[in-house]
mmCIF file of C-alpha atoms in Angstrom:
data_model
loop_
_atom_site.group_PDB
_atom_site.id
_atom_site.type_symbol
_atom_site.label_atom_id
_atom_site.label_comp_id
_atom_site.label_asym_id
_atom_site.label_seq_id
_atom_site.Cartn_x
_atom_site.Cartn_y
_atom_site.Cartn_z
ATOM 1 C CA MET A 1 103.742 34.800 116.823
ATOM 2 C CA LYS A 2 102.109 36.252 119.912
ATOM 3 C CA ARG A 3 102.034 33.811 122.789
ATOM 4 C CA ALA A 4 98.516 33.093 124.004
ATOM 5 C CA ARG A 5 97.646 34.729 127.298
ATOM 6 C CA TRP A 6 94.977 32.080 127.870
ATOM 7 C CA SER A 7 97.422 29.160 128.186
ATOM 8 C CA GLY A 8 94.982 26.839 129.923
ATOM 9 C CA ASP A 9 97.594 25.723 132.468
ATOM 10 C CA GLU A 10 95.025 25.519 135.248
ATOM 11 C CA PRO A 11 93.594 22.014 135.676
ATOM 12 C CA PRO A 12 90.015 21.596 134.418
ATOM 13 C CA MET A 13 87.178 21.422 136.910
ATOM 14 C CA LEU A 14 86.061 17.960 137.923
ATOM 15 C CA GLY A 15 83.399 16.526 135.642
ATOM 16 C CA ARG A 16 80.988 16.103 138.549
ATOM 17 C CA ASP A 17 80.772 19.890 138.817
ATOM 18 C CA LEU A 18 79.237 20.055 135.348
ATOM 19 C CA ALA A 19 75.792 19.229 136.694
ATOM 20 C CA ALA A 20 75.855 22.175 139.074
ATOM 21 C CA GLN A 21 77.313 24.465 136.426
ATOM 22 C CA SER A 22 74.724 23.324 133.888
ATOM 23 C CA ALA A 23 71.966 24.043 136.374
ATOM 24 C CA ASP A 24 73.218 27.623 136.529
ATOM 25 C CA LEU A 25 73.132 27.777 132.748
ATOM 26 C CA LEU A 26 69.529 26.580 132.683
ATOM 27 C CA LYS A 27 68.558 29.244 135.204
ATOM 28 C CA ILE A 28 69.379 31.957 132.676
ATOM 29 C CA ALA A 29 67.145 30.501 129.963
ATOM 30 C CA ASN A 30 65.039 33.648 130.135
ATOM 31 C CA ALA A 31 68.049 35.959 129.949
ATOM 32 C CA SER A 32 69.657 37.455 126.892
ATOM 33 C CA GLU A 33 71.335 35.312 124.254
ATOM 34 C CA ALA A 34 74.630 37.079 124.899
ATOM 35 C CA ARG A 35 74.586 36.136 128.574
ATOM 36 C CA ALA A 36 73.690 32.508 127.845
ATOM 37 C CA LEU A 37 76.449 32.235 125.239
ATOM 38 C CA ASP A 38 78.968 33.815 127.576
ATOM 39 C CA ARG A 39 78.168 31.187 130.203
ATOM 40 C CA LEU A 40 78.369 28.404 127.617
ATOM 41 C CA ALA A 41 81.834 29.512 126.465
ATOM 42 C CA GLU A 42 83.021 29.814 130.053
ATOM 43 C CA LEU A 43 81.809 26.299 130.921
ATOM 44 C CA ALA A 44 83.453 24.784 127.851
ATOM 45 C CA ALA A 45 86.780 26.483 128.532
ATOM 46 C CA ARG A 46 86.810 25.248 132.130
ATOM 47 C CA GLN A 47 85.365 21.763 131.677
ATOM 48 C CA VAL A 48 86.934 20.337 128.517
ATOM 49 C CA PRO A 49 90.473 18.983 129.080
ATOM 50 C CA ALA A 50 93.177 20.639 126.951
ATOM 51 C CA CYS A 51 90.772 23.422 125.960
ATOM 52 C CA SER A 52 92.482 26.767 126.527
ATOM 53 C CA GLY A 53 89.507 28.894 125.546
ATOM 54 C CA ALA A 54 86.148 28.768 123.796
ATOM 55 C CA ASP A 55 83.813 30.953 121.808
ATOM 56 C CA ALA A 56 80.095 30.440 121.227
ATOM 57 C CA ALA A 57 77.614 31.963 118.802
ATOM 58 C CA ALA A 58 73.927 31.882 117.931
ATOM 59 C CA TRP A 59 72.718 31.906 114.336
ATOM 60 C CA ARG A 60 69.209 32.254 112.933
ATOM 61 C CA ASP A 61 68.561 31.486 109.295
ATOM 62 C CA GLY A 62 72.314 31.605 108.753
ATOM 63 C CA GLU A 63 72.681 35.087 110.232
ATOM 64 C CA LEU A 64 74.826 35.719 113.301
ATOM 65 C CA THR A 65 72.666 37.102 116.121
ATOM 66 C CA ALA A 66 74.936 36.902 119.185
ATOM 67 C CA ALA A 67 78.444 35.794 120.125
ATOM 68 C CA ALA A 68 80.596 35.425 123.212
ATOM 69 C CA ALA A 69 84.069 34.185 124.124
ATOM 70 C CA SER A 70 85.855 33.064 127.256
ATOM 71 C CA HIS A 71 88.773 35.401 126.457
ATOM 72 C CA PRO A 72 88.991 38.718 124.571
ATOM 73 C CA ASP A 73 91.633 37.291 122.214
ATOM 74 C CA LEU A 74 89.034 34.854 120.862
ATOM 75 C CA ALA A 75 86.178 37.330 120.553
ATOM 76 C CA GLY A 76 86.920 38.391 116.973
ATOM 77 C CA LEU A 77 87.332 34.937 115.436
ATOM 78 C CA THR A 78 83.610 34.407 114.838
ATOM 79 C CA GLU A 79 83.328 37.761 113.079
ATOM 80 C CA VAL A 80 86.361 36.947 110.900
ATOM 81 C CA GLN A 81 84.598 33.776 109.741
ATOM 82 C CA ARG A 82 81.264 35.519 109.230
ATOM 83 C CA ALA A 83 82.908 38.171 107.053
ATOM 84 C CA ALA A 84 84.880 35.585 105.043
ATOM 85 C CA GLY A 85 81.920 33.229 104.730
ATOM 86 C CA ARG A 86 84.038 30.266 105.785
ATOM 87 C CA GLY A 87 85.836 28.779 108.731
ATOM 88 C CA PRO A 88 85.391 25.943 111.214
ATOM 89 C CA THR A 89 82.340 27.592 112.797
ATOM 90 C CA ILE A 90 80.601 28.050 109.433
ATOM 91 C CA ALA A 91 81.509 24.510 108.403
ATOM 92 C CA ALA A 92 80.161 23.035 111.647
ATOM 93 C CA ILE A 93 76.669 24.471 111.031
ATOM 94 C CA THR A 94 76.206 22.250 107.971
ATOM 95 C CA ALA A 95 78.448 19.340 108.979
ATOM 96 C CA ASP A 96 77.185 16.039 110.355
ATOM 97 C CA GLY A 97 79.648 16.170 113.236
ATOM 98 C CA PRO A 98 82.500 18.149 114.773
ATOM 99 C CA VAL A 99 84.872 20.037 112.480
ATOM 100 C CA HIS A 100 88.527 19.685 113.457
ATOM 101 C CA CYS A 101 91.496 21.914 112.716
ATOM 102 C CA PRO A 102 94.530 20.032 114.090
ATOM 103 C CA ASP A 103 97.001 22.854 113.422
ATOM 104 C CA THR A 104 96.238 26.379 112.273
ATOM 105 C CA LEU A 105 99.819 26.771 111.091
ATOM 106 C CA THR A 106 99.215 24.267 108.287
ATOM 107 C CA GLU A 107 95.493 24.926 107.782
ATOM 108 C CA GLU A 108 94.614 25.625 104.119
ATOM 109 C CA ARG A 109 90.792 25.368 104.092
ATOM 110 C CA TRP A 110 90.161 28.637 105.901
ATOM 111 C CA PRO A 111 93.093 31.031 105.396
ATOM 112 C CA GLU A 112 91.331 34.033 106.937
ATOM 113 C CA TYR A 113 90.488 32.141 110.097
ATOM 114 C CA ALA A 114 93.915 30.471 110.291
ATOM 115 C CA ALA A 115 95.706 33.823 110.096
ATOM 116 C CA ALA A 116 93.483 35.426 112.743
ATOM 117 C CA ALA A 117 93.732 32.367 114.985
ATOM 118 C CA LEU A 118 97.520 32.335 114.797
ATOM 119 C CA ARG A 119 97.606 35.988 115.798
ATOM 120 C CA CYS A 120 95.627 34.990 118.897
ATOM 121 C CA GLY A 121 97.940 32.083 119.658
ATOM 122 C CA VAL A 122 95.378 29.430 118.678
ATOM 123 C CA ARG A 123 97.053 26.366 117.178
ATOM 124 C CA CYS A 124 94.208 23.850 117.297
ATOM 125 C CA CYS A 125 90.408 23.958 117.404
ATOM 126 C CA VAL A 126 87.278 21.854 117.230
ATOM 127 C CA ALA A 127 83.941 23.373 116.182
ATOM 128 C CA ILE A 128 80.604 21.822 117.151
ATOM 129 C CA ALA A 129 77.064 22.891 116.262
ATOM 130 C CA HIS A 130 73.609 22.164 117.607
ATOM 131 C CA ARG A 131 70.738 22.838 115.221
ATOM 132 C CA ALA A 132 67.030 23.171 116.010
ATOM 133 C CA GLY A 133 64.847 24.545 113.221
ATOM 134 C CA ASP A 134 66.177 27.912 112.096
ATOM 135 C CA LEU A 135 68.385 28.197 115.198
ATOM 136 C CA ALA A 136 71.991 27.004 115.353
ATOM 137 C CA VAL A 137 74.320 27.282 118.325
ATOM 138 C CA THR A 138 78.034 26.841 117.647
ATOM 139 C CA LEU A 139 80.827 26.192 120.097
ATOM 140 C CA VAL A 140 84.519 26.344 119.164
ATOM 141 C CA LEU A 141 87.085 24.824 121.506
ATOM 142 C CA SER A 142 90.572 26.264 121.058
ATOM 143 C CA ALA A 143 93.982 25.144 122.271
ATOM 144 C CA ALA A 144 97.378 26.814 122.390
ATOM 145 C CA ARG A 145 99.172 23.652 121.258
ATOM 146 C CA PRO A 146 98.659 21.853 117.911
ATOM 147 C CA ARG A 147 96.759 18.543 117.963
ATOM 148 C CA SER A 148 96.207 18.877 121.709
ATOM 149 C CA LEU A 149 92.426 18.527 121.864
ATOM 150 C CA ASP A 150 91.480 14.937 122.646
ATOM 151 C CA PRO A 151 88.689 13.700 120.332
ATOM 152 C CA ASP A 152 87.633 11.253 123.056
ATOM 153 C CA ARG A 153 86.602 14.204 125.182
ATOM 154 C CA LEU A 154 84.229 15.618 122.570
ATOM 155 C CA PRO A 155 81.068 14.042 124.041
ATOM 156 C CA LEU A 156 81.389 16.439 126.978
ATOM 157 C CA ALA A 157 81.734 19.393 124.623
ATOM 158 C CA GLU A 158 78.765 18.170 122.589
ATOM 159 C CA LEU A 159 76.743 17.987 125.797
ATOM 160 C CA LEU A 160 77.607 21.599 126.517
ATOM 161 C CA VAL A 161 76.645 22.887 123.091
ATOM 162 C CA THR A 162 73.390 20.887 123.121
ATOM 163 C CA LEU A 163 72.601 22.353 126.505
ATOM 164 C CA GLY A 164 73.402 25.805 125.166
ATOM 165 C CA GLY A 165 71.073 25.233 122.227
ATOM 166 C CA ALA A 166 68.285 24.206 124.576
ATOM 167 C CA VAL A 167 68.835 27.293 126.696
ATOM 168 C CA LEU A 168 68.754 29.663 123.730
ATOM 169 C CA GLY A 169 65.729 27.878 122.322
ATOM 170 C CA ASN A 170 63.921 28.315 125.613
ATOM 171 C CA ALA A 171 64.966 31.946 125.754
ATOM 172 C CA SER A 172 63.602 32.471 122.246
ATOM 173 C CA GLU A 173 60.300 30.832 123.140
ATOM 174 C CA TYR A 174 60.117 32.892 126.318
ATOM 175 C CA GLY A 175 60.721 36.071 124.351
ATOM 176 C CA ASP A 176 58.015 35.152 121.842
ATOM 177 C CA SER A 177 55.592 34.443 124.691
ATOM 178 C CA GLN A 178 56.398 37.756 126.331
ATOM 179 C CA ARG A 179 55.852 39.642 123.077
ATOM 180 C CA THR A 180 52.542 37.877 122.511
ATOM 181 C CA ALA A 181 51.406 38.672 126.039
ATOM 182 C CA LEU A 182 52.300 42.344 125.586
ATOM 183 C CA GLN A 183 50.468 42.461 122.260
ATOM 184 C CA LEU A 184 47.357 40.930 123.814
ATOM 185 C CA ALA A 185 47.537 43.369 126.718
ATOM 186 C CA ASP A 186 47.844 46.302 124.311
ATOM 187 C CA ALA A 187 44.916 44.995 122.276
ATOM 188 C CA ALA A 188 42.763 44.651 125.387
ATOM 189 C CA GLN A 189 43.634 48.175 126.502
ATOM 190 C CA SER A 190 42.876 49.561 123.048
ATOM 191 C CA ARG A 191 39.535 47.764 122.988
ATOM 192 C CA GLU A 192 38.663 49.218 126.384
ATOM 193 C CA LEU A 193 39.474 52.747 125.224
ATOM 194 C CA VAL A 194 37.436 52.381 122.050
ATOM 195 C CA ASP A 195 34.446 50.946 123.941
ATOM 196 C CA GLN A 196 34.575 53.820 126.437
ATOM 197 C CA ALA A 197 34.718 56.412 123.655
ATOM 198 C CA LYS A 198 31.879 54.663 121.811
ATOM 199 C CA GLY A 199 29.719 54.892 124.930
ATOM 200 C CA MET A 200 30.393 58.626 125.202
ATOM 201 C CA LEU A 201 29.480 59.187 121.563
ATOM 202 C CA MET A 202 26.320 57.087 121.871
ATOM 203 C CA HIS A 203 25.240 59.189 124.850
ATOM 204 C CA ALA A 204 26.190 62.531 123.256
ATOM 205 C CA LEU A 205 24.833 61.839 119.762
ATOM 206 C CA GLY A 206 22.022 59.430 120.584
ATOM 207 C CA CYS A 207 23.372 56.889 118.100
ATOM 208 C CA SER A 208 23.913 53.154 118.065
ATOM 209 C CA ALA A 209 27.187 51.360 118.877
ATOM 210 C CA ASP A 210 27.828 50.702 115.184
ATOM 211 C CA GLN A 211 27.233 54.350 114.332
ATOM 212 C CA ALA A 212 29.551 55.485 117.120
ATOM 213 C CA LEU A 213 32.283 53.159 115.858
ATOM 214 C CA ALA A 214 31.777 54.428 112.323
ATOM 215 C CA ARG A 215 32.167 57.991 113.637
ATOM 216 C CA LEU A 216 35.429 57.039 115.366
ATOM 217 C CA ARG A 217 36.758 55.538 112.143
ATOM 218 C CA GLN A 218 35.687 58.584 110.141
ATOM 219 C CA ILE A 219 37.573 60.929 112.466
ATOM 220 C CA SER A 220 40.561 58.577 112.356
ATOM 221 C CA GLN A 221 40.688 58.776 108.560
ATOM 222 C CA GLN A 222 40.109 62.519 108.422
ATOM 223 C CA ARG A 223 42.900 63.283 110.885
ATOM 224 C CA ASN A 224 45.196 60.429 109.849
ATOM 225 C CA ILE A 225 45.515 59.083 113.365
ATOM 226 C CA LYS A 226 44.718 55.714 114.920
ATOM 227 C CA VAL A 227 41.217 54.930 116.182
ATOM 228 C CA THR A 228 42.643 54.372 119.647
ATOM 229 C CA GLU A 229 44.146 57.871 119.606
ATOM 230 C CA VAL A 230 40.772 59.300 118.611
ATOM 231 C CA ALA A 231 39.237 57.415 121.522
ATOM 232 C CA GLU A 232 41.878 58.765 123.915
ATOM 233 C CA ARG A 233 41.168 62.331 122.786
ATOM 234 C CA ILE A 234 37.423 61.907 123.220
ATOM 235 C CA ILE A 235 37.897 60.504 126.700
ATOM 236 C CA ALA A 236 40.331 63.291 127.609
ATOM 237 C CA ALA A 237 37.946 65.930 126.294
ATOM 238 C CA SER A 238 35.090 64.212 128.192
ATOM 239 C CA GLY A 239 32.291 66.624 127.617
ATOM 240 C CA ASN A 240 33.646 69.347 125.402
ATOM 241 C CA HIS A 241 32.123 69.308 121.938
ATOM 242 C CA GLU A 242 35.312 69.104 119.881
ATOM 243 C CA PHE A 243 34.120 65.868 118.301
#
């Protein structure tokens, strides 16, 4: 069995540093999911005693959308579970609490995960999930020694994954707000173009606003292009009699 290169021999950071580290995590609420998850995994690996490494993932409607790990050896474990449809991460999403694997060498519930974990040197893990609507954030704490993760330390890990869920939720809301703002801006610009083209047609043809709009729509249908594109062409032509 390959010996883990992420042995976790360095002492964990003092718990009081978690507040400062968490503040940094909150600052990236508007960043990408991958970056937020990467920070979450890093914090868990450094803050939770006996944790040698961690991996985090975001799921929407049961589909994996982003994943990160504190060490490259752990990066593929989430994908192994997604492909197999089972594993501690998958189980944690529907469980009422943490899912514990005391020793991957004797683990029989998730053979695919156990085999991949052993190849990485993982002998013990605890999976935790935070759910909010269709979003789930999972955090898996891994250790190089069997039965080495202290269940009494789980509240700290649960705090981290809850914080990660809040961050990703905020990022999602921010992204939705940004998309809405862009859509509104595009709509306003399109309306301005159409109104300008309508005014040109009203002046050139001596027609009403409704008749000008009807003419724009007619050209749009005849040429199989959007009304806004017709308006742009009329404005660009500005005086020639193409339309």
